[in-house]
Coordinates of C-alpha atoms in Angstrom, one line a residue:
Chain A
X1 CA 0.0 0.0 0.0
X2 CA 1.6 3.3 -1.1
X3 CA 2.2 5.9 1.8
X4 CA -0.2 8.2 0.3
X5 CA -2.9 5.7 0.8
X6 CA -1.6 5.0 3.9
X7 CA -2.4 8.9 5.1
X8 CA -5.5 8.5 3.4
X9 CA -6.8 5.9 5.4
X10 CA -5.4 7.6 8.2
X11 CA -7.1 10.6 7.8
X12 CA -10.2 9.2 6.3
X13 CA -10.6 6.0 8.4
X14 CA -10.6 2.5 6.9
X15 CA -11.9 -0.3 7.7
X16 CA -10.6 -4.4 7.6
X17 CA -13.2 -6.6 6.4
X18 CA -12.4 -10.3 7.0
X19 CA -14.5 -13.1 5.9
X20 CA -14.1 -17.4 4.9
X21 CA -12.1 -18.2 1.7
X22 CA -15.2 -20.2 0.3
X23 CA -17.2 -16.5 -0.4
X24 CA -13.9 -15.5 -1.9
X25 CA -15.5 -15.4 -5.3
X26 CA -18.6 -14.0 -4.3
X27 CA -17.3 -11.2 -2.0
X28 CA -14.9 -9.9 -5.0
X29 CA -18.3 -10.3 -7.3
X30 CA -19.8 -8.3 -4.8
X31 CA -16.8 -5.5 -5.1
X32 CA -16.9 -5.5 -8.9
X33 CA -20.8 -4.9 -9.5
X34 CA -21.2 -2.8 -6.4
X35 CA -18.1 -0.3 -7.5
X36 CA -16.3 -1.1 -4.2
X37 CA -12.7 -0.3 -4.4
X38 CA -10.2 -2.1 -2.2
X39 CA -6.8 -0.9 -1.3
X40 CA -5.6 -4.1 -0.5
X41 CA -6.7 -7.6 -0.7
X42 CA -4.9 -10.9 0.9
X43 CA -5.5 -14.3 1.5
X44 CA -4.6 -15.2 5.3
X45 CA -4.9 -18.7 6.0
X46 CA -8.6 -19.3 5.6
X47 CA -9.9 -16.6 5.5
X48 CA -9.7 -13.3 2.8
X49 CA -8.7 -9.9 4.3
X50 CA -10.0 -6.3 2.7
X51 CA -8.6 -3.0 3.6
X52 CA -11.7 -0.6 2.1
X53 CA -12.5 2.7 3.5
X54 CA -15.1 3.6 5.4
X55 CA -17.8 4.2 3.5
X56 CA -17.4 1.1 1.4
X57 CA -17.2 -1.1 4.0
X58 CA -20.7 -0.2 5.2
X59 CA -21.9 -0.9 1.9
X60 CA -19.9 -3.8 1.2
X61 CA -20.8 -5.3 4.9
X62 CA -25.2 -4.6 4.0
X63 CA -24.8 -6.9 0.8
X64 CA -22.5 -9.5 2.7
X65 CA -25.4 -9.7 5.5
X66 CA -27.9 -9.7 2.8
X67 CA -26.5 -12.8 1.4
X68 CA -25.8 -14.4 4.9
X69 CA -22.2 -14.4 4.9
X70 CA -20.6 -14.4 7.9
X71 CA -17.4 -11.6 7.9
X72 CA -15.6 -9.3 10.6
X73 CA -14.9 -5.9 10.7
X74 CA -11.8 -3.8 11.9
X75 CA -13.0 0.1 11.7
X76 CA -9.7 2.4 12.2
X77 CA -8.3 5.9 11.4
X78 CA -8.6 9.1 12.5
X79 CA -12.7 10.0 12.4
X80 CA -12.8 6.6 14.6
X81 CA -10.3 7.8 17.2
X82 CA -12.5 11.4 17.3
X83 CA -15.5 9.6 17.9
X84 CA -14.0 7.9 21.0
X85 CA -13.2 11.2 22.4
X86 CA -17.0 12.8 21.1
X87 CA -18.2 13.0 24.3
X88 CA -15.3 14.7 26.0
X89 CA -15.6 18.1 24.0
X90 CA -13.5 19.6 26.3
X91 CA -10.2 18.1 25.0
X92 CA -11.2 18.9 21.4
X93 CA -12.0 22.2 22.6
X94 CA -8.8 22.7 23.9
X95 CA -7.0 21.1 21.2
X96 CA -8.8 23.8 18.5
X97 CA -8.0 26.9 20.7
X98 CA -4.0 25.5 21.2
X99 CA -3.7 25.7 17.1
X100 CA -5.7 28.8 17.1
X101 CA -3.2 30.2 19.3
X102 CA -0.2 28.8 17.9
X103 CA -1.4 30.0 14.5
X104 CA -1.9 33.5 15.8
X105 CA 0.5 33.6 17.7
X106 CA 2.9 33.8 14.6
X107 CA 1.6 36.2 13.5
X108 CA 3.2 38.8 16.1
X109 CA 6.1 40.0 16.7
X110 CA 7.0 38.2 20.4
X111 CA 10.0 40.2 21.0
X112 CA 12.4 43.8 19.9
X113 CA 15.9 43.2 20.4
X114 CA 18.1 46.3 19.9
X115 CA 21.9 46.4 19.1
X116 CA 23.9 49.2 17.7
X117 CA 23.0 51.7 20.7
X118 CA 26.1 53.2 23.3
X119 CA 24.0 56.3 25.2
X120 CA 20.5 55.6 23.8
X121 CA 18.6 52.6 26.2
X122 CA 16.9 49.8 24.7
X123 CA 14.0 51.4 25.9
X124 CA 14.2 54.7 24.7
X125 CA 14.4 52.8 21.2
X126 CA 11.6 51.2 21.6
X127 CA 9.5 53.9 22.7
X128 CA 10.7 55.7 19.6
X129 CA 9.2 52.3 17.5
X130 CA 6.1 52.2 19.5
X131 CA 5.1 55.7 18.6
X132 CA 5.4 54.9 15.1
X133 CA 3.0 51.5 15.9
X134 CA 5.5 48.9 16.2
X135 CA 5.9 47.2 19.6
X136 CA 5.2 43.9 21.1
X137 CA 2.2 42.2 20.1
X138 CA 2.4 44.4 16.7
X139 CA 0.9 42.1 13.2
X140 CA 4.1 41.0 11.2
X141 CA 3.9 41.6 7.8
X142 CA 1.1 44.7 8.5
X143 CA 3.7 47.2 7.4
X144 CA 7.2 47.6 5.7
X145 CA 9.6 47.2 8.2
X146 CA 11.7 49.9 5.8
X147 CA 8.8 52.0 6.2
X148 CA 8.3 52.2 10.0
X149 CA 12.3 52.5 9.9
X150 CA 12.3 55.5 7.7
X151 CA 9.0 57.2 9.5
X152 CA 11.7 57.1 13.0
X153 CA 14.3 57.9 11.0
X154 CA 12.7 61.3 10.1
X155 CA 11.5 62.4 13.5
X156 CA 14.4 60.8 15.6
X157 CA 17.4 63.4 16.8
X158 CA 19.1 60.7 18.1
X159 CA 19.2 58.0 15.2
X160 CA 21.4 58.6 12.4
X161 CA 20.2 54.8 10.6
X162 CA 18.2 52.0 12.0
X163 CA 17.1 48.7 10.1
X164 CA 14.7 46.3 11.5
X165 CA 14.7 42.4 10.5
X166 CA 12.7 39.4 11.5
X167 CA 14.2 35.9 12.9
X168 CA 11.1 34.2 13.2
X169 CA 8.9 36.3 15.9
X170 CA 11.9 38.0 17.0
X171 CA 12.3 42.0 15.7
X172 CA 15.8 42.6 15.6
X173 CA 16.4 46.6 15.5
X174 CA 20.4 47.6 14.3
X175 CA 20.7 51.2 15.2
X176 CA 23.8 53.9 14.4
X177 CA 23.3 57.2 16.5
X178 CA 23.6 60.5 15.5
X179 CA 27.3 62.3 16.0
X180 CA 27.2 65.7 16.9
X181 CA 30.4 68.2 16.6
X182 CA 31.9 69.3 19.7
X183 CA 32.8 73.1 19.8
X184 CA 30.2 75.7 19.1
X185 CA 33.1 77.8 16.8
X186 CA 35.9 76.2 14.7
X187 CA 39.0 74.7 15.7
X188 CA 41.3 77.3 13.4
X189 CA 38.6 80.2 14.3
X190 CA 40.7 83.5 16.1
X191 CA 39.7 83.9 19.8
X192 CA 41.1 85.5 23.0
X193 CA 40.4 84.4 26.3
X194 CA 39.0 86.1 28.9
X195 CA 38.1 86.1 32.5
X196 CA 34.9 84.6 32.9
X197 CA 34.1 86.1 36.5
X198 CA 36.1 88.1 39.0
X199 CA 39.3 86.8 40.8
X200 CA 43.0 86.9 41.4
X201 CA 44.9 85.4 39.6
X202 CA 47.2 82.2 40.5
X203 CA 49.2 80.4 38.1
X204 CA 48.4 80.7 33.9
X205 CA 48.9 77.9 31.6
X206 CA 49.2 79.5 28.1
X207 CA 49.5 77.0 25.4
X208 CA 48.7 79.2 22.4
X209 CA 48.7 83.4 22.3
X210 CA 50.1 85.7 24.6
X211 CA 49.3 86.2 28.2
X212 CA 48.6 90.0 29.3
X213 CA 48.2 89.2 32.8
X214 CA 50.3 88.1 35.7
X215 CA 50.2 86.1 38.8
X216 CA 48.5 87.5 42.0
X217 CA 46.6 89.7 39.7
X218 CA 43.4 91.1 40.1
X219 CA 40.9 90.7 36.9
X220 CA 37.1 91.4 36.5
X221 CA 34.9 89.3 34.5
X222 CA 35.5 90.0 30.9
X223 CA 39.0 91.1 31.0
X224 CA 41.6 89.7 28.9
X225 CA 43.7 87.2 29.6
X226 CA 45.6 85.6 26.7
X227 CA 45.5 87.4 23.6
X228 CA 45.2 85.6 20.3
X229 CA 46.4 88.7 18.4
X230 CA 50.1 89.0 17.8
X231 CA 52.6 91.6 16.3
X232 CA 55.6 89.8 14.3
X233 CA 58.9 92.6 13.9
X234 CA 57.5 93.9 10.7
X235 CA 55.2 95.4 12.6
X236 CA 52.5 93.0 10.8
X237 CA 49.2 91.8 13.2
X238 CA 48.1 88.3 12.7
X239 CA 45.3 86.1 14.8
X240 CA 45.5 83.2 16.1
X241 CA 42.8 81.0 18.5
X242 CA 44.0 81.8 22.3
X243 CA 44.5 78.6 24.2
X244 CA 45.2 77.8 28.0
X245 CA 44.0 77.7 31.4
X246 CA 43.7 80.5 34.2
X247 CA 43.4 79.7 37.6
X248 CA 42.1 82.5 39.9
X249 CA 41.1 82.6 43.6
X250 CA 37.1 83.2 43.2
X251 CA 34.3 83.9 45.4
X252 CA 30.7 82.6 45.3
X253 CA 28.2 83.3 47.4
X254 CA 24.7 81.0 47.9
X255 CA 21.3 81.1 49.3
X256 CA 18.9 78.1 50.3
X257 CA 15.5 79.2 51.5
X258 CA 13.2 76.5 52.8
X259 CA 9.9 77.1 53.6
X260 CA 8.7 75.4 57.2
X261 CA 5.0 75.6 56.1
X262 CA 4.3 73.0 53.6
X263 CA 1.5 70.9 52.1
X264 CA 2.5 67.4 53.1
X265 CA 0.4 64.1 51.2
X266 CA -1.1 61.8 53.8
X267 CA -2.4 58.2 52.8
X268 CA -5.6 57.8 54.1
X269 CA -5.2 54.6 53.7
X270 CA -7.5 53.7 51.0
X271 CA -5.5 51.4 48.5
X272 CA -6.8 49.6 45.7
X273 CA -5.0 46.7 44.1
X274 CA -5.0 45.2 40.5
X275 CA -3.3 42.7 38.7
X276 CA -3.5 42.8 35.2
X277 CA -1.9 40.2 32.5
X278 CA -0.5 41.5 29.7
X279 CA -0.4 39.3 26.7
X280 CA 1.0 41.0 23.4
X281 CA -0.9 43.9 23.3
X282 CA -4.2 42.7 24.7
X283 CA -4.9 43.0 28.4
X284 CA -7.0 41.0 30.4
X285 CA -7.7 42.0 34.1
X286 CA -7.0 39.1 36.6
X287 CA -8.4 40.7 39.9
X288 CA -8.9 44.1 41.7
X289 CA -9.0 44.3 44.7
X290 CA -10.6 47.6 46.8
X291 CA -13.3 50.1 45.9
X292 CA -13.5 53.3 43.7
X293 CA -10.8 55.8 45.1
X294 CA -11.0 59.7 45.1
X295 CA -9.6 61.9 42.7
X296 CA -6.2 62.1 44.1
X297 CA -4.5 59.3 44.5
X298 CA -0.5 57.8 44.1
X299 CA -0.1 55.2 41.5
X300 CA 2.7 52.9 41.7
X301 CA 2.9 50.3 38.2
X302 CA 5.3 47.8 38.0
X303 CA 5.5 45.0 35.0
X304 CA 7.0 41.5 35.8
X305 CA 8.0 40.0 32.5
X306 CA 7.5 36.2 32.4
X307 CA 10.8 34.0 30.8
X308 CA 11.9 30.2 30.7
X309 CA 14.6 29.2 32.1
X310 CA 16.6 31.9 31.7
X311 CA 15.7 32.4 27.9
X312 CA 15.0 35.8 27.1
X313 CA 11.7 37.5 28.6
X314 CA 7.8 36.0 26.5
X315 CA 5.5 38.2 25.3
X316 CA 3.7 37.4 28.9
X317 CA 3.8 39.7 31.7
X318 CA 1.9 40.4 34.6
X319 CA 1.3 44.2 36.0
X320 CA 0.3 44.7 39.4
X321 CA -1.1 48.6 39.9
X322 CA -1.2 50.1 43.9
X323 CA -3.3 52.8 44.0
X324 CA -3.3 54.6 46.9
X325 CA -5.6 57.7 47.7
X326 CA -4.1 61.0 49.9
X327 CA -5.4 63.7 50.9
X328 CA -3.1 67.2 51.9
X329 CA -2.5 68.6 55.2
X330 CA -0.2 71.2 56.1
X331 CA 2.6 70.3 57.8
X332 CA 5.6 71.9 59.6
X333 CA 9.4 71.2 59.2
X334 CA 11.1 71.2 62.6
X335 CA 14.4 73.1 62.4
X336 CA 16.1 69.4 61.8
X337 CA 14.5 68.4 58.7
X338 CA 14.9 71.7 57.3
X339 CA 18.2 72.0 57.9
X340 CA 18.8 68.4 56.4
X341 CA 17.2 69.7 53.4
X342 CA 18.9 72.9 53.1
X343 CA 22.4 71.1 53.2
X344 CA 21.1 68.8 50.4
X345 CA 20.3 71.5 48.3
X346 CA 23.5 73.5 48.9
X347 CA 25.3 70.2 47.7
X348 CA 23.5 69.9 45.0
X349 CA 24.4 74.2 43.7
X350 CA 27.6 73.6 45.0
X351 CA 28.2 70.0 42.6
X352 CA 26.6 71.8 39.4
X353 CA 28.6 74.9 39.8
X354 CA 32.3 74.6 41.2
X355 CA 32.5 70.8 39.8
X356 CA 36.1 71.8 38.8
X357 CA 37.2 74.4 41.3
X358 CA 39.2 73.4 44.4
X359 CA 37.4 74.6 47.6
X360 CA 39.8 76.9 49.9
X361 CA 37.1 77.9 52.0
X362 CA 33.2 77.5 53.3
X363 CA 31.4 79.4 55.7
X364 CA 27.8 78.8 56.2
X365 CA 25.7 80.7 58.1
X366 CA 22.2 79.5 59.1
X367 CA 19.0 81.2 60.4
X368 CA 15.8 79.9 61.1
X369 CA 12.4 82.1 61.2
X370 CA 8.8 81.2 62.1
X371 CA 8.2 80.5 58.3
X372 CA 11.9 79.7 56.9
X373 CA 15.3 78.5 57.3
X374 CA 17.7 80.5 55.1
X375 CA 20.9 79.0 54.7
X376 CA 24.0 81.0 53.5
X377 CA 27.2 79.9 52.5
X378 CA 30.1 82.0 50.6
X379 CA 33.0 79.9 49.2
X380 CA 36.2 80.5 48.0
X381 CA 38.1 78.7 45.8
X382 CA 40.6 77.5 43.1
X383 CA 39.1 77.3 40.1
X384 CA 40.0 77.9 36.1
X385 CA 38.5 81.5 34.5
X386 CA 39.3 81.0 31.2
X387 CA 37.0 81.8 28.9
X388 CA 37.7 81.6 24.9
X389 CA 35.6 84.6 22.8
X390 CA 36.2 85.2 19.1
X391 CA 37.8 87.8 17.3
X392 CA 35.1 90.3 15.9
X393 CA 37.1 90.9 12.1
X394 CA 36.3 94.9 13.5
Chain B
X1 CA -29.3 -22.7 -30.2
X2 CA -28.6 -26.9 -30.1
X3 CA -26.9 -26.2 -34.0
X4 CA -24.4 -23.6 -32.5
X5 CA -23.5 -26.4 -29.5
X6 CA -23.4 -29.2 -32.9
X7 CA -21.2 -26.7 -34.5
X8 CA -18.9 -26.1 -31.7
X9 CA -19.0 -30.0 -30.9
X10 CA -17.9 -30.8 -34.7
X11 CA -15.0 -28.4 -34.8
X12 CA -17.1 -26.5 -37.2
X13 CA -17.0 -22.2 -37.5
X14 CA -20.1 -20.5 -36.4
X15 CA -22.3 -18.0 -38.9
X16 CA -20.6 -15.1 -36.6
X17 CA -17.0 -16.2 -37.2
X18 CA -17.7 -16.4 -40.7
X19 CA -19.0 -13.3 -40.6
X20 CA -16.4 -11.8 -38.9
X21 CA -13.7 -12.9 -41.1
X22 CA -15.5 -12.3 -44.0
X23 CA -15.8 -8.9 -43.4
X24 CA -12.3 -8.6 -41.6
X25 CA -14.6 -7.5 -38.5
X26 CA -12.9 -7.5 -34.7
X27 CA -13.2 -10.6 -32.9
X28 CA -14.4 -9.7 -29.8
X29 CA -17.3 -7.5 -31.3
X30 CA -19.1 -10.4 -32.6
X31 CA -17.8 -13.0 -31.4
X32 CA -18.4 -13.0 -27.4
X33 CA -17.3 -9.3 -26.6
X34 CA -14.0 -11.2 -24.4
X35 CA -10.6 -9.0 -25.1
X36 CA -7.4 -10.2 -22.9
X37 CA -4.4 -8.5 -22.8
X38 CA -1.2 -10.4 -21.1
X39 CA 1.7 -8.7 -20.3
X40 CA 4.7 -10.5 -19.1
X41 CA 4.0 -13.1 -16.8
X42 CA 2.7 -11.4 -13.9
X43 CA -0.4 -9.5 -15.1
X44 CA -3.1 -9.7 -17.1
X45 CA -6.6 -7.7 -18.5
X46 CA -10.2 -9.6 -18.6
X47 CA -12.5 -7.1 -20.4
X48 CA -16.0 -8.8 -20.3
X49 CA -15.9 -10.4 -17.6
X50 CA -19.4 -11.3 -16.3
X51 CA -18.5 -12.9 -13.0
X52 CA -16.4 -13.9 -10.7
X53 CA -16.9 -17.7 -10.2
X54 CA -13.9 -19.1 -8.3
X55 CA -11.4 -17.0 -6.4
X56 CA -8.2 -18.1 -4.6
X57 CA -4.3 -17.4 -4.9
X58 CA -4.2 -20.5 -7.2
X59 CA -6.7 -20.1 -9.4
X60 CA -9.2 -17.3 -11.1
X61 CA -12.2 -18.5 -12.7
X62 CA -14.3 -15.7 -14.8
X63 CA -17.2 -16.0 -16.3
X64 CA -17.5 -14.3 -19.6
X65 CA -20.2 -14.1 -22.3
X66 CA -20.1 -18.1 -24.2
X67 CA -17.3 -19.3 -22.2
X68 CA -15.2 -19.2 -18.9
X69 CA -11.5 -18.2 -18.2
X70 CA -9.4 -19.9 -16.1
X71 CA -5.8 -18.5 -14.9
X72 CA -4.0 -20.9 -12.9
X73 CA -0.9 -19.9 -11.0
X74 CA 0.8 -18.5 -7.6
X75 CA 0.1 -15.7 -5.6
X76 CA -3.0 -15.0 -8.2
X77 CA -4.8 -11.9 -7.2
X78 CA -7.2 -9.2 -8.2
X79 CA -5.6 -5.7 -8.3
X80 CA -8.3 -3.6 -9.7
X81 CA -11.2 -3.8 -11.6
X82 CA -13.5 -1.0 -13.7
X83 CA -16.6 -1.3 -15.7
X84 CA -15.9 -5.5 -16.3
X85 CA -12.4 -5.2 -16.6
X86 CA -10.3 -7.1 -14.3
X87 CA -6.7 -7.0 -13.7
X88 CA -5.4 -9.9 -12.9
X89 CA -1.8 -10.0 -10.9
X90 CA 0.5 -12.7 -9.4
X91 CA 2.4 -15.2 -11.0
X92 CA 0.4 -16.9 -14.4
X93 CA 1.5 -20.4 -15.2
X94 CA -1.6 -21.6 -17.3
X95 CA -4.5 -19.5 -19.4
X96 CA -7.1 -21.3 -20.1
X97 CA -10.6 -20.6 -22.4
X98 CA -13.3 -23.2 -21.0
X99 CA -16.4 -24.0 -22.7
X100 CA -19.6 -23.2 -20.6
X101 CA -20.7 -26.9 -18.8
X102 CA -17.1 -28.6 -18.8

C-alpha cells in the first residue's frame, strides 16, 4: 500500500473486512458490481482480508449480510479515534483553541531586540518604535519594516540609521546614532580668552597666544587674559585662537530658603489593588482588589515580564497597579529636617557649579524664622576662569 | 441454439466467425465481446468479464459471455477492476478458455 494511501486511510478512516475463503469469489463479485474499491486484498490462512475505507465497507458489509455471509470488521483511522473522544468536548476544545493560538500567535512580533545603541537605552528605542506603531504584540507583515524604519528615522534626533529584520517572531532593530560636533566655533577660528568672572589670579597655563596678565593679579569678569592677536617685527598683526587655562582665587556666594509651612500628602489609607496580564498587546484583568478611590490618589505600576529558564523574557507579563488615595494637610518642618534639606540642596548648587574648582574655604551661616530657614554659604576657591571669545574681524 | 453447440462440438465455424472474417470485423465485437491483454507473466486484463466464479491465490475463474477463463498460477490476485475489466496480478503459469458446462 503506497504511503499516500496509507495517510489516506489515516485521515479518512478505513476499515478491515475479513471473511471465509469459500465466499472469496462471491465477495470480489460483490466489489466489482457494487463499485467497491479495495486498497488491499490478501489471503490469510482461511480466511480473505479487505482494507476498504469507510464508506465502502458499510456498503460492502449490508450486501454481505444480505447474502448471509458471515465476515468481521476492523474500523480504524482518524474519524474513529475522534468519535471515542465525542463525548469529551473539552479536550477537542482545547485542542482547536491550542492551534488557534499557535497559528496567531505567529503572526506577532514576540520580542524587539536592539543592538547598535552606546547612550540611547533599549527602551528609549523602543518607545521611539512604539510611537510609530510597532511594539510587542504588533501584526508582522502589516507594514514595511523599511517603512516604520524611515517614519523614525525622520522624527528621531538621536538616530542617524536603523534597520529592522525578523528571525522568526523576533524584531531585531540595528541602530547607528547621530554624531554631533563638539565646539560651538571652529578649531582654526581666532579667539582671546578672557576672564569669565572676577578673581585673582594664581598660576596661567598658556599653550597658544600671549598672556597679558600676571600672577596675584586682580581681573574682573570679561578682562583679557591671553590674547590671540600677535605683532611679528615687521610690525605686521596676525590672529590666532587663544588657548590655556587661568586659575584664579574666586568667590561665590549662595542662598537656600526653605519654607517650614508645607503641604504634606497623607495616605488615608485607602489602597486599591490590580493585577492585570499583559499578553502581546491585549490585556486582560485578573483581579482588583478595593473600591472606587477619590480623585487624588498615588499610582505605583510595576510590570514583571515572564521568561523560561533563563531564555529571554515571553510576550507574557503580569502588572500589578497600587493605587493609593491621599489627601493634603499642612505640615511643619522642625528646624532638623529643614536643615537636612537645606544642606542637600547646597550640595547639589555647589556640585553643578564649582565641579572643577578646588574649595579653599566655606562658611555657612544659618537662620531659622517662624516661616523659613535661610541657609548662606560663601565659598572661596581654586578654580580655572578661562574663557575663549572670538575675534570680531572689526 | 442446439446447431451452434453441434457446430462447436464438430470443430465447425459458427455463422458469426464467418462473418467476422468475412468482413475482416474484430473478434471480440461479434464473437463473445472477451478482449485479454497479457503482459509479461505477472499480469493480465479480462474485459468482459461477467462474473467472478472461483477466487483463490491458485486459481481465477471468470465468467464471460459463451465461455469461462481460467488463470491458474501462484500468488494469483485481483488488483483492480472498472466497468468489467479485471486485472489480474500474481504469478500466471496456465491461461485457459473453457467451454460453458465442462
Amino acid at each position: 500500500m503506497s504511503l499516500l494511501v496509507k495517510i489516506k486511510n489515516a485521515l479518512l478512516g478505513s476499515a478491515e473486512l475479513s471473511t471465509p475463503t469459500c465466499n472469496s469469489a462471491d465477495v470480489l463479485d460483490i466489489c466489482i458490481k457494487n463499485k467497491i474499491h479495495y486498497s488491499k486484498i490478501k489471503f490469510d490462512g482461511d480466511h480473505i482480508r479487505l482494507s476498504i475505507s469507510l464508506l465502502c465497507a458499510k456498503k460492502l458489509a449490508c450486501e454481505l449480510d444480505k447474502r448471509g455471509y458471515a465476515y468481521n470488521v476492523k474500523y480504524g483511522g482518524l474519524p474513529i479515534l475522534l468519535g471515542k473522544y465525542k463525548k469529551r468536548w473539552g479536550l477537542m476544545a482545547g485542542a482547536v483553541i491550542i492551534f488557534c493560538i499557535i497559528y496567531l500567535s505567529g503572526s506577532y512580533v514576540w520580542d524587539i531586540r536592539v543592538s547598535g545603541n552606546s547612550s540611547l537605552t533599549e527602551a528609549e528605542v523602543r518607545a521611539e518604535l512604539a510611537l510609530k506603531g510597532f511594539s510587542i504584540g504588533s501584526k508582522m507583515g502589516a507594514r514595511d519594516v523599511d517603512e516604520i524604519a524611515n517614519s523614525v528615522l525622520l522624527t528621531s534626533e538621536k538616530i542617524a540609521w536603523m534597520s529592522i529584520n525578523y528571525t522568526g517572531n523576533v524584531a531585531y532593530v540595528q541602530i547607528r546614532e547621530k554624531e554631533f560636533p563638539q565646539t560651538v566655533d571652529g578649531a582654526n577660528t581666532p579667539a582671546n580668552i578672557v576672564a569669565s568672572r572676577d578673581g585673582v589670579i594664581e598660576y596661567l597655563e598658556v599653550m597658544r597666544g600671549s598672556a597679558v596678565v600676571k600672577e596675584r593679579q586682580s581681573v574682573r569678569e570679561g578682562d583679557l587674559l591671553i590674547s590671540g592677536i600677535s605683532e611679528n617685527k615687521f610690525g605686521e598683526y596676525r590672529t590666532e585662537r587663544a588657548l590655556g587655562k587661568v586659575y584664579a582665587v574666586t568667590n561665590h556666594h549662595f542662598s537656600v530658603k526653605i519654607p517650614l509651612n508645607y503641604d504634606k500628602k497623607e495616605l488615608s489609607g485607602s489602597v486599591c489593588t490590580q493585577k492585570t496580564l499583559k499578553f502581546f498587546s491585549f490585556y486582560i484583568n485578573i483581579f482588583r482588589k478595593g473600591g472606587n478611590l477619590g480623585s487624588s490618589c498615588v499610582k505605583i505600576e510595576r510590570e514583571d515580564s515572564l521568561s523560561l529558564f533563563g531564555l529571554p523574557s515571553l510576550p507574557v507579563s503580569i502588572i500589578s497597579e497600587m493605587t493609593s488615595e491621599y489627601q493634603t494637610v499642612s505640615a511643619k518642618l522642625d528646624e532638623r529636617e529643614a536643615s537636612e534639606i537645606a544642606f542637600f540642596e547646597l550640595e547639589n548648587m555647589i556640585l553643578a557649579k564649582l565641579q572643577d574648582a578646588d574649595l579653599l574655604k566655606k562658611t555657612i551661616k544659618t537662620e531659622i524664622t517662624d516661616n523659613e530657614f535661610l541657609l548662606e554659604c560663601d565659598i572661596i576657591c581654586s578654580q580655572n576662569i578661562a574663557k575663549s571669545v572670538p575675534i570680531s574681524e572689526e | 441454439m442446439d446447431n451452434k453447440d453441434n457446430c462447436k462440438k464438430n470443430g465447425h465455424r459458427t455463422f458469426k466467425e464467418k462473418l467476422s472474417e468475412g468482413l475482416d470485423i474484430p473478434a471480440d465485437l461479434l464473437c463473445g465481446g472477451c478482449r485479454v491483454e497479457i503482459r509479461g507473466r505477472g499480469e493480465a486484463v479480462v474485459e468482459g468479464c461477467r462474473k467472478v466464479v472461483t477466487f483463490s491465490p491458485d486459481i481465477i475463474k471468470l465468467a464471460m459471455a459463451d465461455f469461462d477463463i481460467v488463470i491458474e498460477g501462484e500468488r494469483l490476485n485481483c488488483l483492480s477492476f472498472c466497468e468489467g475489466s479485471l486485472v489480474i496480478g500474481g504469478r500466471i503459469n496456465r491461461f485457459v478458455y473453457e467451454e460453458r458446462g465442462e
